């Protein structure tokens, strides 16, 4: 096992300041392509504070600037956000699962930031016993990237599903089998096998800790825990 130091750190968001920095990255990254949506993401939403949700934030080591973020919601505390808009097939709905949303990388960030976030999401799922990782994707290039990683379509015939939390925009629902990834990637000699499975990245260690039983903002001084709609 080799080790490699990244040019950024990845930590669990535990303060309002860090959460607002994460929102700023969301707004800049999404607003680069969809200006209207960028403005909507500049502030936290209810799910950011909910039990079962963990927000990660990347910071550039040299400047301290927030450069990447993602949010992971586990099924430990109930249905996933996407399940407010659709019914998942029984093979995933009856199993442990997580949904990755608000994955965003600031324009001009370290090229490894997005890959580091994906590795961290996989490590988080494994550390918390989550069999499936689910995402919603609209962009064809992004869909192709997820397929290269080993994500499969949850619904047949490349079906697009409108998601209420995105304003009803249609998304391809895709899922990744975390528990078989090591065997599958090894068998196909996946080009990222070494990065994910044979390299230690101490800067991503925060993703390997089991999720706390309480929301990340519990006890931080008066910030309310909004209920999900």
PDB file of C-alpha atoms in Angstrom:
ATOM      1  CA  UNK A   1       0.000   0.000   0.000  1.00  0.00           C
ATOM      2  CA  UNK A   2       1.482   3.324  -1.068  1.00  0.00           C
ATOM      3  CA  UNK A   3       0.603   6.732   0.329  1.00  0.00           C
ATOM      4  CA  UNK A   4       0.032  10.016  -1.459  1.00  0.00           C
ATOM      5  CA  UNK A   5      -0.441  13.522  -0.071  1.00  0.00           C
ATOM      6  CA  UNK A   6      -3.168  15.514  -1.768  1.00  0.00           C
ATOM      7  CA  UNK A   7      -3.131  19.273  -2.277  1.00  0.00           C
ATOM      8  CA  UNK A   8      -6.351  19.651  -0.307  1.00  0.00           C
ATOM      9  CA  UNK A   9      -7.994  18.382   2.854  1.00  0.00           C
ATOM     10  CA  UNK A  10     -11.428  16.808   3.205  1.00  0.00           C
ATOM     11  CA  UNK A  11     -13.310  17.207   6.474  1.00  0.00           C
ATOM     12  CA  UNK A  12     -16.813  16.699   7.831  1.00  0.00           C
ATOM     13  CA  UNK A  13     -18.661  20.006   8.133  1.00  0.00           C
ATOM     14  CA  UNK A  14     -19.375  20.697  11.822  1.00  0.00           C
ATOM     15  CA  UNK A  15     -19.894  24.467  11.902  1.00  0.00           C
ATOM     16  CA  UNK A  16     -22.198  26.974  10.274  1.00  0.00           C
ATOM     17  CA  UNK A  17     -19.172  28.766   8.857  1.00  0.00           C
ATOM     18  CA  UNK A  18     -17.978  25.649   7.039  1.00  0.00           C
ATOM     19  CA  UNK A  19     -21.487  24.878   5.821  1.00  0.00           C
ATOM     20  CA  UNK A  20     -21.784  28.342   4.298  1.00  0.00           C
ATOM     21  CA  UNK A  21     -18.419  27.790   2.608  1.00  0.00           C
ATOM     22  CA  UNK A  22     -19.777  24.534   1.195  1.00  0.00           C
ATOM     23  CA  UNK A  23     -22.846  26.394  -0.066  1.00  0.00           C
ATOM     24  CA  UNK A  24     -20.614  28.966  -1.736  1.00  0.00           C
ATOM     25  CA  UNK A  25     -18.861  26.171  -3.639  1.00  0.00           C
ATOM     26  CA  UNK A  26     -22.241  24.712  -4.647  1.00  0.00           C
ATOM     27  CA  UNK A  27     -23.465  28.086  -5.880  1.00  0.00           C
ATOM     28  CA  UNK A  28     -20.302  28.775  -7.886  1.00  0.00           C
ATOM     29  CA  UNK A  29     -20.050  25.314  -9.433  1.00  0.00           C
ATOM     30  CA  UNK A  30     -23.717  24.911 -10.377  1.00  0.00           C
ATOM     31  CA  UNK A  31     -24.140  28.590 -11.228  1.00  0.00           C
ATOM     32  CA  UNK A  32     -21.334  28.289 -13.758  1.00  0.00           C
ATOM     33  CA  UNK A  33     -23.730  26.298 -15.957  1.00  0.00           C
ATOM     34  CA  UNK A  34     -27.138  27.172 -14.472  1.00  0.00           C
ATOM     35  CA  UNK A  35     -27.121  30.706 -13.023  1.00  0.00           C
ATOM     36  CA  UNK A  36     -30.655  30.470 -11.627  1.00  0.00           C
ATOM     37  CA  UNK A  37     -29.866  27.298  -9.690  1.00  0.00           C
ATOM     38  CA  UNK A  38     -26.607  28.749  -8.391  1.00  0.00           C
ATOM     39  CA  UNK A  39     -28.488  31.419  -6.480  1.00  0.00           C
ATOM     40  CA  UNK A  40     -30.767  28.832  -4.890  1.00  0.00           C
ATOM     41  CA  UNK A  41     -27.812  26.852  -3.551  1.00  0.00           C
ATOM     42  CA  UNK A  42     -26.091  29.759  -1.821  1.00  0.00           C
ATOM     43  CA  UNK A  43     -27.867  28.961   1.464  1.00  0.00           C
ATOM     44  CA  UNK A  44     -28.209  25.679   3.394  1.00  0.00           C
ATOM     45  CA  UNK A  45     -31.425  23.695   3.157  1.00  0.00           C
ATOM     46  CA  UNK A  46     -33.240  21.479   5.647  1.00  0.00           C
ATOM     47  CA  UNK A  47     -31.444  18.293   4.611  1.00  0.00           C
ATOM     48  CA  UNK A  48     -28.062  19.814   5.461  1.00  0.00           C
ATOM     49  CA  UNK A  49     -29.068  19.755   9.140  1.00  0.00           C
ATOM     50  CA  UNK A  50     -30.981  16.471   9.228  1.00  0.00           C
ATOM     51  CA  UNK A  51     -30.103  13.261  11.023  1.00  0.00           C
ATOM     52  CA  UNK A  52     -28.438  10.841   8.633  1.00  0.00           C
ATOM     53  CA  UNK A  53     -26.843  13.629   6.586  1.00  0.00           C
ATOM     54  CA  UNK A  54     -23.107  14.303   6.396  1.00  0.00           C
ATOM     55  CA  UNK A  55     -21.635  17.220   4.454  1.00  0.00           C
ATOM     56  CA  UNK A  56     -17.980  17.140   3.401  1.00  0.00           C
ATOM     57  CA  UNK A  57     -15.827  20.127   2.508  1.00  0.00           C
ATOM     58  CA  UNK A  58     -12.488  20.258   0.689  1.00  0.00           C
ATOM     59  CA  UNK A  59     -10.042  23.103   1.338  1.00  0.00           C
ATOM     60  CA  UNK A  60      -6.937  23.942  -0.637  1.00  0.00           C
ATOM     61  CA  UNK A  61      -3.918  23.470   1.643  1.00  0.00           C
ATOM     62  CA  UNK A  62      -2.027  26.450   0.266  1.00  0.00           C
ATOM     63  CA  UNK A  63      -4.823  29.030   0.409  1.00  0.00           C
ATOM     64  CA  UNK A  64      -7.438  27.595   2.759  1.00  0.00           C
ATOM     65  CA  UNK A  65     -10.071  28.252   0.111  1.00  0.00           C
ATOM     66  CA  UNK A  66     -13.072  25.922   0.003  1.00  0.00           C
ATOM     67  CA  UNK A  67     -12.801  24.065  -3.297  1.00  0.00           C
ATOM     68  CA  UNK A  68     -15.131  21.063  -3.202  1.00  0.00           C
ATOM     69  CA  UNK A  69     -18.074  19.606  -1.343  1.00  0.00           C
ATOM     70  CA  UNK A  70     -20.646  16.830  -1.318  1.00  0.00           C
ATOM     71  CA  UNK A  71     -23.552  15.748   0.843  1.00  0.00           C
ATOM     72  CA  UNK A  72     -24.310  12.131   1.745  1.00  0.00           C
ATOM     73  CA  UNK A  73     -27.651  11.058   3.186  1.00  0.00           C
ATOM     74  CA  UNK A  74     -27.902   7.526   4.520  1.00  0.00           C
ATOM     75  CA  UNK A  75     -31.072   5.446   4.768  1.00  0.00           C
ATOM     76  CA  UNK A  76     -30.402   4.851   8.471  1.00  0.00           C
ATOM     77  CA  UNK A  77     -32.963   7.475   9.473  1.00  0.00           C
ATOM     78  CA  UNK A  78     -35.506   6.966   6.715  1.00  0.00           C
ATOM     79  CA  UNK A  79     -36.079   7.319   2.955  1.00  0.00           C
ATOM     80  CA  UNK A  80     -33.595   9.164   0.772  1.00  0.00           C
ATOM     81  CA  UNK A  81     -34.321  12.598  -0.653  1.00  0.00           C
ATOM     82  CA  UNK A  82     -34.989  11.159  -4.116  1.00  0.00           C
ATOM     83  CA  UNK A  83     -37.578   8.843  -2.576  1.00  0.00           C
ATOM     84  CA  UNK A  84     -39.832  11.850  -2.045  1.00  0.00           C
ATOM     85  CA  UNK A  85     -40.213  11.873  -5.836  1.00  0.00           C
ATOM     86  CA  UNK A  86     -40.082   8.194  -6.811  1.00  0.00           C
ATOM     87  CA  UNK A  87     -40.288   4.614  -5.592  1.00  0.00           C
ATOM     88  CA  UNK A  88     -37.021   2.747  -5.828  1.00  0.00           C
ATOM     89  CA  UNK A  89     -37.082  -0.917  -6.915  1.00  0.00           C
ATOM     90  CA  UNK A  90     -37.221  -3.402  -4.066  1.00  0.00           C
ATOM     91  CA  UNK A  91     -33.644  -4.599  -4.626  1.00  0.00           C
ATOM     92  CA  UNK A  92     -32.315  -1.236  -3.507  1.00  0.00           C
ATOM     93  CA  UNK A  93     -35.229   0.066  -1.394  1.00  0.00           C
ATOM     94  CA  UNK A  94     -34.987  -2.941   0.938  1.00  0.00           C
ATOM     95  CA  UNK A  95     -31.220  -2.610   1.393  1.00  0.00           C
ATOM     96  CA  UNK A  96     -28.927  -0.108   3.099  1.00  0.00           C
ATOM     97  CA  UNK A  97     -28.307   2.823   0.778  1.00  0.00           C
ATOM     98  CA  UNK A  98     -26.999   6.363   0.557  1.00  0.00           C
ATOM     99  CA  UNK A  99     -27.699   9.245  -1.793  1.00  0.00           C
ATOM    100  CA  UNK A 100     -24.952  11.629  -2.862  1.00  0.00           C
ATOM    101  CA  UNK A 101     -26.170  15.142  -3.678  1.00  0.00           C
ATOM    102  CA  UNK A 102     -24.701  18.638  -3.952  1.00  0.00           C
ATOM    103  CA  UNK A 103     -21.381  17.292  -5.263  1.00  0.00           C
ATOM    104  CA  UNK A 104     -19.604  20.393  -6.485  1.00  0.00           C
ATOM    105  CA  UNK A 105     -16.050  21.441  -7.327  1.00  0.00           C
ATOM    106  CA  UNK A 106     -15.021  25.063  -7.678  1.00  0.00           C
ATOM    107  CA  UNK A 107     -13.828  26.057 -11.154  1.00  0.00           C
ATOM    108  CA  UNK A 108     -10.018  25.965 -11.187  1.00  0.00           C
ATOM    109  CA  UNK A 109      -9.712  23.580  -8.206  1.00  0.00           C
ATOM    110  CA  UNK A 110      -7.102  20.819  -7.945  1.00  0.00           C
ATOM    111  CA  UNK A 111      -7.990  18.270 -10.677  1.00  0.00           C
ATOM    112  CA  UNK A 112      -7.976  15.474  -8.077  1.00  0.00           C
ATOM    113  CA  UNK A 113     -10.711  17.119  -6.008  1.00  0.00           C
ATOM    114  CA  UNK A 114     -13.635  15.449  -7.762  1.00  0.00           C
ATOM    115  CA  UNK A 115     -11.924  12.064  -7.710  1.00  0.00           C
ATOM    116  CA  UNK A 116     -11.050  12.545  -4.037  1.00  0.00           C
ATOM    117  CA  UNK A 117     -14.681  13.288  -3.235  1.00  0.00           C
ATOM    118  CA  UNK A 118     -15.801  10.150  -5.040  1.00  0.00           C
ATOM    119  CA  UNK A 119     -13.276   7.999  -3.160  1.00  0.00           C
ATOM    120  CA  UNK A 120     -14.416   9.594   0.089  1.00  0.00           C
ATOM    121  CA  UNK A 121     -18.062   8.812  -0.706  1.00  0.00           C
ATOM    122  CA  UNK A 122     -17.153   5.159  -1.284  1.00  0.00           C
ATOM    123  CA  UNK A 123     -15.110   5.003   1.927  1.00  0.00           C
ATOM    124  CA  UNK A 124     -17.952   6.612   3.875  1.00  0.00           C
ATOM    125  CA  UNK A 125     -20.450   4.059   2.580  1.00  0.00           C
ATOM    126  CA  UNK A 126     -18.171   1.163   3.457  1.00  0.00           C
ATOM    127  CA  UNK A 127     -17.443   2.551   6.934  1.00  0.00           C
ATOM    128  CA  UNK A 128     -21.176   2.867   7.592  1.00  0.00           C
ATOM    129  CA  UNK A 129     -22.331  -0.441   6.106  1.00  0.00           C
ATOM    130  CA  UNK A 130     -24.200   1.121   3.208  1.00  0.00           C
ATOM    131  CA  UNK A 131     -24.569  -1.361   0.347  1.00  0.00           C
ATOM    132  CA  UNK A 132     -25.709   1.006  -2.393  1.00  0.00           C
ATOM    133  CA  UNK A 133     -24.729   4.539  -3.413  1.00  0.00           C
ATOM    134  CA  UNK A 134     -27.421   6.312  -5.426  1.00  0.00           C
ATOM    135  CA  UNK A 135     -27.185   9.474  -7.528  1.00  0.00           C
ATOM    136  CA  UNK A 136     -29.337  11.446  -9.912  1.00  0.00           C
ATOM    137  CA  UNK A 137     -27.615  12.726 -13.054  1.00  0.00           C
ATOM    138  CA  UNK A 138     -28.793  14.874 -15.953  1.00  0.00           C
ATOM    139  CA  UNK A 139     -25.668  15.709 -17.960  1.00  0.00           C
ATOM    140  CA  UNK A 140     -24.759  13.036 -20.520  1.00  0.00           C
ATOM    141  CA  UNK A 141     -21.026  13.434 -19.871  1.00  0.00           C
ATOM    142  CA  UNK A 142     -21.636  12.941 -16.143  1.00  0.00           C
ATOM    143  CA  UNK A 143     -23.767   9.885 -16.823  1.00  0.00           C
ATOM    144  CA  UNK A 144     -20.967   8.385 -18.902  1.00  0.00           C
ATOM    145  CA  UNK A 145     -18.490   9.053 -16.082  1.00  0.00           C
ATOM    146  CA  UNK A 146     -20.734   7.326 -13.562  1.00  0.00           C
ATOM    147  CA  UNK A 147     -21.034   4.337 -15.871  1.00  0.00           C
ATOM    148  CA  UNK A 148     -17.252   4.145 -16.155  1.00  0.00           C
ATOM    149  CA  UNK A 149     -17.115   3.986 -12.372  1.00  0.00           C
ATOM    150  CA  UNK A 150     -19.530   1.066 -12.403  1.00  0.00           C
ATOM    151  CA  UNK A 151     -22.870   2.743 -11.674  1.00  0.00           C
ATOM    152  CA  UNK A 152     -25.883   1.030 -13.191  1.00  0.00           C
ATOM    153  CA  UNK A 153     -29.279   2.424 -14.216  1.00  0.00           C
ATOM    154  CA  UNK A 154     -31.856   1.819 -11.502  1.00  0.00           C
ATOM    155  CA  UNK A 155     -34.790   2.035 -13.905  1.00  0.00           C
ATOM    156  CA  UNK A 156     -35.047   0.233 -17.229  1.00  0.00           C
ATOM    157  CA  UNK A 157     -34.706   1.778 -20.677  1.00  0.00           C
ATOM    158  CA  UNK A 158     -32.635   4.759 -19.508  1.00  0.00           C
ATOM    159  CA  UNK A 159     -35.756   6.184 -17.898  1.00  0.00           C
ATOM    160  CA  UNK A 160     -35.609   9.799 -16.707  1.00  0.00           C
ATOM    161  CA  UNK A 161     -37.290  10.634 -13.416  1.00  0.00           C
ATOM    162  CA  UNK A 162     -38.331  14.149 -12.338  1.00  0.00           C
ATOM    163  CA  UNK A 163     -36.972  15.066  -8.899  1.00  0.00           C
ATOM    164  CA  UNK A 164     -38.967  17.549  -6.832  1.00  0.00           C
ATOM    165  CA  UNK A 165     -35.925  18.922  -5.002  1.00  0.00           C
ATOM    166  CA  UNK A 166     -34.426  20.011  -8.340  1.00  0.00           C
ATOM    167  CA  UNK A 167     -37.551  21.820  -9.458  1.00  0.00           C
ATOM    168  CA  UNK A 168     -38.889  18.753 -11.247  1.00  0.00           C
ATOM    169  CA  UNK A 169     -35.962  18.398 -13.638  1.00  0.00           C
ATOM    170  CA  UNK A 170     -35.654  14.857 -15.092  1.00  0.00           C
ATOM    171  CA  UNK A 171     -32.685  12.804 -13.892  1.00  0.00           C
ATOM    172  CA  UNK A 172     -31.179   9.417 -14.666  1.00  0.00           C
ATOM    173  CA  UNK A 173     -31.196   7.454 -11.384  1.00  0.00           C
ATOM    174  CA  UNK A 174     -28.026   5.408 -11.008  1.00  0.00           C
ATOM    175  CA  UNK A 175     -26.624   3.169  -8.273  1.00  0.00           C
ATOM    176  CA  UNK A 176     -23.221   1.755  -7.316  1.00  0.00           C
ATOM    177  CA  UNK A 177     -22.724  -1.564  -5.501  1.00  0.00           C
ATOM    178  CA  UNK A 178     -20.171  -0.601  -2.853  1.00  0.00           C
ATOM    179  CA  UNK A 179     -19.698  -4.088  -1.440  1.00  0.00           C
ATOM    180  CA  UNK A 180     -18.527  -5.692  -4.691  1.00  0.00           C
ATOM    181  CA  UNK A 181     -16.451  -2.771  -5.995  1.00  0.00           C
ATOM    182  CA  UNK A 182     -13.072  -4.191  -4.986  1.00  0.00           C
ATOM    183  CA  UNK A 183     -13.685  -7.499  -6.766  1.00  0.00           C
ATOM    184  CA  UNK A 184     -15.300  -5.924  -9.840  1.00  0.00           C
ATOM    185  CA  UNK A 185     -12.643  -3.263 -10.317  1.00  0.00           C
ATOM    186  CA  UNK A 186      -9.831  -5.752  -9.769  1.00  0.00           C
ATOM    187  CA  UNK A 187     -11.260  -8.194 -12.296  1.00  0.00           C
ATOM    188  CA  UNK A 188     -11.563  -5.517 -14.978  1.00  0.00           C
ATOM    189  CA  UNK A 189      -8.257  -3.826 -14.138  1.00  0.00           C
ATOM    190  CA  UNK A 190     -10.063  -0.531 -13.644  1.00  0.00           C
ATOM    191  CA  UNK A 191      -7.717   2.443 -14.201  1.00  0.00           C
ATOM    192  CA  UNK A 192      -8.692   3.940 -10.813  1.00  0.00           C
ATOM    193  CA  UNK A 193      -8.146   0.730  -8.838  1.00  0.00           C
ATOM    194  CA  UNK A 194      -4.745   1.870  -7.598  1.00  0.00           C
ATOM    195  CA  UNK A 195      -6.011   5.298  -6.515  1.00  0.00           C
ATOM    196  CA  UNK A 196      -8.982   3.922  -4.602  1.00  0.00           C
ATOM    197  CA  UNK A 197      -7.744   0.600  -3.218  1.00  0.00           C
ATOM    198  CA  UNK A 198      -3.944   0.609  -3.261  1.00  0.00           C
ATOM    199  CA  UNK A 199      -3.164   4.169  -2.158  1.00  0.00           C
ATOM    200  CA  UNK A 200      -3.625   5.683   1.283  1.00  0.00           C
ATOM    201  CA  UNK A 201      -4.761   9.294   1.270  1.00  0.00           C
ATOM    202  CA  UNK A 202      -4.518  10.585   4.824  1.00  0.00           C
ATOM    203  CA  UNK A 203      -6.282  13.757   3.705  1.00  0.00           C
ATOM    204  CA  UNK A 204      -9.456  11.727   3.102  1.00  0.00           C
ATOM    205  CA  UNK A 205      -9.418   9.937   6.464  1.00  0.00           C
ATOM    206  CA  UNK A 206     -12.484  11.828   7.724  1.00  0.00           C
ATOM    207  CA  UNK A 207     -14.614   9.752   5.357  1.00  0.00           C
ATOM    208  CA  UNK A 208     -13.668   6.470   7.032  1.00  0.00           C
ATOM    209  CA  UNK A 209     -15.260   7.277  10.405  1.00  0.00           C
ATOM    210  CA  UNK A 210     -18.700   5.797  11.144  1.00  0.00           C
ATOM    211  CA  UNK A 211     -21.514   8.339  11.044  1.00  0.00           C
ATOM    212  CA  UNK A 212     -22.509   9.877  14.365  1.00  0.00           C
ATOM    213  CA  UNK A 213     -25.909   9.056  15.823  1.00  0.00           C
ATOM    214  CA  UNK A 214     -26.829  12.758  16.007  1.00  0.00           C
ATOM    215  CA  UNK A 215     -26.878  15.468  13.332  1.00  0.00           C
ATOM    216  CA  UNK A 216     -23.509  17.149  12.804  1.00  0.00           C
ATOM    217  CA  UNK A 217     -24.876  20.405  14.231  1.00  0.00           C
ATOM    218  CA  UNK A 218     -26.204  18.905  17.470  1.00  0.00           C
ATOM    219  CA  UNK A 219     -25.005  20.879  20.444  1.00  0.00           C
ATOM    220  CA  UNK A 220     -23.320  23.629  18.446  1.00  0.00           C
ATOM    221  CA  UNK A 221     -25.298  26.409  19.988  1.00  0.00           C
ATOM    222  CA  UNK A 222     -28.861  27.053  19.092  1.00  0.00           C
ATOM    223  CA  UNK A 223     -28.994  26.206  15.414  1.00  0.00           C
ATOM    224  CA  UNK A 224     -32.422  24.591  14.881  1.00  0.00           C
ATOM    225  CA  UNK A 225     -32.853  21.282  13.142  1.00  0.00           C
ATOM    226  CA  UNK A 226     -35.388  21.984  10.375  1.00  0.00           C
ATOM    227  CA  UNK A 227     -37.823  19.214   9.543  1.00  0.00           C
ATOM    228  CA  UNK A 228     -37.751  17.844   6.019  1.00  0.00           C
ATOM    229  CA  UNK A 229     -40.751  18.726   3.896  1.00  0.00           C
TER     230      UNK A 229
END
